[in-house]
Amino acid sequence: QKEVEQNSGPLSVPEGAIASLNCTYSDRGSQSFFWYRQYSGKSPELIMSIYSNGDKEDGRFTAQLNKASQYVSLLIRDSQPSDSATYLCAVNNFNKFYFGSGTKLNVKP
Amino acid sequence: DAGVIQSPRHEVTEMGQEVTLRCKPISGHDYLFWYRQTMMRGLELLIYFNNNVPIDDSGMPEDRFSAKMPNASFSTLKIQPSEPRDSAVYFCASSMGQNHQPQHFGDGTRLSIL
């Protein structure tokens, strides 16, 4: 079993819709959780971090964490074509980072 | 603020040659990570350092790979001898290390072994 699991996609949504990206992790002791965006040919870029159960909002992005279910999600409201990228979920357990394989998001104009 | 700086950005070399990748972490960051990314395997952690000391090198694929961090502002990843299957994008990342601190990535080195 992988430490962090993501659906590889591609996830296709129309412009203006809500994109929902999901991630599960295996280690209950995991402490902090991150979403990175990676455009093709570029490096991963941090877009959200979350540490406590519940929701955290930053602009059009909302991260959701449910430690009981070992589940992290990222919602992107009013999706734009510029949001088309691969989204990597990362989990930190005592400074050991585990990355999912990423979900490719396509936002269609 | 300067981010993580990697060099070279691209490297093309022939099988059997030695390859050295370089990384300068963000000033003040005490953790440094080396990753390899391929389409097939995704982002793989190779090795990470804390305060210049290697902590976990279990991801290093074999003895042909070695990494050093002689000081807080410089690290190298060396492949000798290189093989075509080493072709990938190699990323360096750094973090402050306290709980909840994210990693920040360099632009990566795209390595092609012919």
Coordinates of C-alpha atoms in Angstrom, one line a residue:
Chain A
Q1 CA 0.0 0.0 0.0
K2 CA 1.3 3.4 -0.9
E3 CA 1.7 6.1 1.7
V4 CA -0.4 8.5 -0.3
E5 CA -3.0 7.6 -2.9
Q6 CA -4.5 9.9 -5.5
N7 CA -6.6 9.2 -8.6
S8 CA -4.4 9.9 -11.5
G9 CA -7.2 11.4 -13.6
P10 CA -7.4 13.2 -15.9
L11 CA -10.2 15.1 -14.2
S12 CA -12.0 17.3 -16.7
V13 CA -14.2 20.2 -15.6
P14 CA -15.7 23.1 -17.5
E15 CA -14.5 26.6 -16.9
G16 CA -16.2 28.1 -13.9
A17 CA -17.1 24.8 -12.3
I18 CA -15.8 23.4 -9.0
A19 CA -12.9 20.9 -9.3
S20 CA -12.6 18.4 -6.4
L21 CA -9.3 16.6 -5.9
N22 CA -9.0 13.8 -3.4
C23 CA -6.2 12.1 -1.5
T24 CA -5.9 9.4 1.1
Y25 CA -3.0 8.5 3.3
S26 CA -2.1 5.4 5.3
D27 CA -0.2 6.7 8.4
R28 CA -2.5 7.9 11.1
G29 CA 0.5 9.7 12.7
S30 CA 0.8 12.1 9.8
Q31 CA 1.0 15.6 11.0
S32 CA 0.7 18.1 8.2
F33 CA -0.7 18.0 4.7
F34 CA 0.0 20.0 1.5
W35 CA -1.2 20.5 -2.0
Y36 CA 1.3 21.3 -4.7
R37 CA 0.5 22.3 -8.3
Q38 CA 2.8 21.2 -11.0
Y39 CA 2.6 22.6 -14.5
S40 CA 4.0 20.5 -17.3
G41 CA 7.8 20.9 -17.4
K42 CA 7.9 22.9 -14.2
S43 CA 8.6 22.2 -10.5
P44 CA 5.9 21.6 -7.8
E45 CA 4.6 24.8 -6.3
L46 CA 3.0 24.9 -2.9
I47 CA -0.6 26.2 -3.0
M48 CA -2.2 25.0 0.3
S49 CA -1.3 23.6 3.6
I50 CA -3.5 22.2 6.3
Y51 CA -2.8 20.8 9.8
S52 CA -6.1 20.5 11.6
N53 CA -9.4 18.8 10.9
G54 CA -11.8 20.9 8.9
D55 CA -11.6 23.4 6.1
K56 CA -9.1 26.0 5.2
E57 CA -9.8 28.5 2.5
D58 CA -7.4 30.7 0.5
G59 CA -9.0 32.6 -2.4
R60 CA -10.5 30.1 -4.8
F61 CA -8.9 27.2 -3.0
T62 CA -10.3 25.2 -0.1
A63 CA -8.4 22.4 1.6
Q64 CA -10.3 19.9 3.7
L65 CA -8.8 17.4 6.2
N66 CA -10.5 14.5 7.9
K67 CA -8.0 12.7 10.1
A68 CA -10.4 10.0 11.2
S69 CA -11.0 9.0 7.6
Q70 CA -7.3 9.8 6.6
Y71 CA -8.6 11.9 3.8
V72 CA -7.5 15.2 2.3
S73 CA -9.2 17.1 -0.5
L74 CA -8.7 20.3 -2.5
L75 CA -11.6 22.2 -3.9
I76 CA -11.0 24.8 -6.7
R77 CA -13.9 27.1 -7.2
D78 CA -14.5 29.0 -10.4
S79 CA -12.0 26.8 -12.2
Q80 CA -10.0 28.6 -14.9
P81 CA -8.0 27.1 -17.8
S82 CA -4.9 28.3 -16.1
D83 CA -5.7 25.8 -13.3
S84 CA -5.0 23.0 -15.7
A85 CA -2.0 21.1 -14.1
T86 CA -1.1 18.1 -12.0
Y87 CA -2.0 18.4 -8.3
L88 CA 0.2 16.6 -5.9
C89 CA -0.9 15.7 -2.4
A90 CA 1.9 15.5 0.2
V91 CA 1.9 14.2 3.7
N92 CA 4.5 15.1 6.4
N93 CA 5.2 12.6 9.1
F94 CA 8.1 13.8 11.3
N95 CA 9.8 15.6 8.4
K96 CA 9.5 12.6 6.1
F97 CA 7.4 13.8 3.2
Y98 CA 5.4 11.4 1.1
F99 CA 3.9 12.5 -2.2
G100 CA 1.0 11.1 -4.1
S101 CA 1.4 10.4 -7.8
G102 CA -0.7 13.4 -8.7
T103 CA -4.1 14.1 -10.3
K104 CA -4.1 15.7 -13.7
L105 CA -6.8 18.4 -14.0
N106 CA -8.0 19.8 -17.3
V107 CA -10.2 22.9 -17.2
K108 CA -12.0 23.3 -20.5
P109 CA -12.9 26.8 -21.8
Chain B
D1 CA 13.9 36.1 -1.6
A2 CA 16.0 33.6 -3.6
G3 CA 14.4 30.2 -3.9
V4 CA 16.1 26.9 -4.2
I5 CA 18.7 27.1 -6.9
Q6 CA 19.7 24.1 -9.0
S7 CA 22.2 23.7 -11.7
P8 CA 22.5 22.7 -14.5
R9 CA 18.9 23.1 -15.8
H10 CA 19.6 20.5 -18.5
E11 CA 22.2 17.9 -18.8
V12 CA 22.7 15.6 -21.8
T13 CA 25.6 13.1 -21.5
E14 CA 26.6 9.7 -22.7
M15 CA 26.2 6.5 -20.8
G16 CA 29.1 5.8 -18.5
Q17 CA 29.9 9.4 -17.8
E18 CA 29.9 11.0 -14.4
V19 CA 27.0 13.4 -13.7
T20 CA 27.0 16.0 -10.9
L21 CA 23.9 17.9 -10.0
R22 CA 24.1 20.9 -7.7
C23 CA 21.7 22.6 -5.3
K24 CA 21.7 25.7 -3.1
P25 CA 18.9 25.6 -0.5
I26 CA 17.0 28.6 0.8
S27 CA 19.0 30.4 3.4
G28 CA 18.0 29.3 6.9
H29 CA 16.5 26.0 5.8
D30 CA 17.9 23.1 7.7
Y31 CA 16.4 20.3 5.7
L32 CA 17.4 19.4 2.1
F33 CA 15.8 16.8 -0.1
W34 CA 16.7 15.2 -3.4
Y35 CA 13.9 13.8 -5.6
R36 CA 13.7 12.1 -8.9
Q37 CA 10.6 12.4 -11.1
T38 CA 9.6 10.2 -14.0
M39 CA 6.3 9.6 -15.8
M40 CA 6.3 5.9 -14.7
R41 CA 7.3 6.3 -11.0
G42 CA 6.2 9.8 -10.2
L43 CA 8.2 11.8 -7.5
E44 CA 10.6 9.6 -5.6
L45 CA 12.5 10.7 -2.6
L46 CA 16.2 9.8 -3.0
I47 CA 17.9 11.2 0.1
Y48 CA 17.4 13.9 2.7
F49 CA 19.8 15.9 5.0
N50 CA 19.2 17.6 8.2
N51 CA 21.9 20.2 9.3
N52 CA 24.1 18.8 6.5
V53 CA 23.9 15.2 7.8
P54 CA 22.3 12.5 5.7
I55 CA 19.3 11.2 7.5
D56 CA 17.7 8.7 5.2
D57 CA 19.2 7.5 1.9
S58 CA 17.0 4.5 1.5
G59 CA 15.6 5.9 -1.7
M60 CA 19.0 6.0 -3.5
P61 CA 18.6 3.4 -6.2
E62 CA 22.1 1.9 -6.1
D63 CA 25.7 2.5 -5.3
R64 CA 26.1 4.5 -8.5
F65 CA 24.3 7.4 -6.7
S66 CA 25.9 9.4 -4.0
A67 CA 25.0 12.7 -2.4
K68 CA 26.9 15.1 -0.2
M69 CA 26.2 18.3 1.7
P70 CA 29.5 19.9 2.7
N71 CA 27.9 23.0 4.2
A72 CA 24.5 24.5 4.8
S73 CA 24.3 26.2 1.4
F74 CA 25.4 23.5 -1.0
S75 CA 24.6 19.9 -1.9
T76 CA 25.5 17.6 -4.8
L77 CA 24.0 14.5 -6.2
K78 CA 26.4 12.4 -8.2
I79 CA 25.8 9.5 -10.6
Q80 CA 28.8 7.5 -11.6
P81 CA 28.6 5.7 -14.0
S82 CA 25.4 7.0 -15.5
E83 CA 23.0 4.8 -17.4
P84 CA 20.1 5.6 -19.8
R85 CA 17.5 4.5 -17.1
D86 CA 18.8 7.4 -14.9
S87 CA 17.2 9.8 -17.3
A88 CA 14.6 11.9 -15.3
V89 CA 14.0 15.3 -13.8
Y90 CA 15.9 15.7 -10.5
F91 CA 14.5 18.1 -8.0
C92 CA 16.1 19.6 -4.9
A93 CA 13.9 20.9 -2.2
S94 CA 14.4 22.5 1.2
S95 CA 12.4 23.2 4.3
M96 CA 12.8 24.8 7.7
G97 CA 12.2 21.5 9.4
Q98 CA 9.9 22.5 12.2
N99 CA 6.5 20.7 12.2
H100 CA 4.1 21.9 9.6
Q101 CA 6.8 23.5 7.4
P102 CA 6.4 22.8 3.6
Q103 CA 9.1 21.9 1.2
H104 CA 10.1 24.5 -1.5
F105 CA 11.4 23.1 -4.8
G106 CA 14.0 24.2 -7.2
D107 CA 13.4 24.3 -10.9
G108 CA 14.9 20.9 -11.4
T109 CA 17.6 19.4 -13.6
R110 CA 16.4 17.5 -16.7
L111 CA 18.9 14.8 -17.2
S112 CA 19.2 12.7 -20.4
I113 CA 21.6 9.8 -20.6
L114 CA 22.2 8.7 -24.2

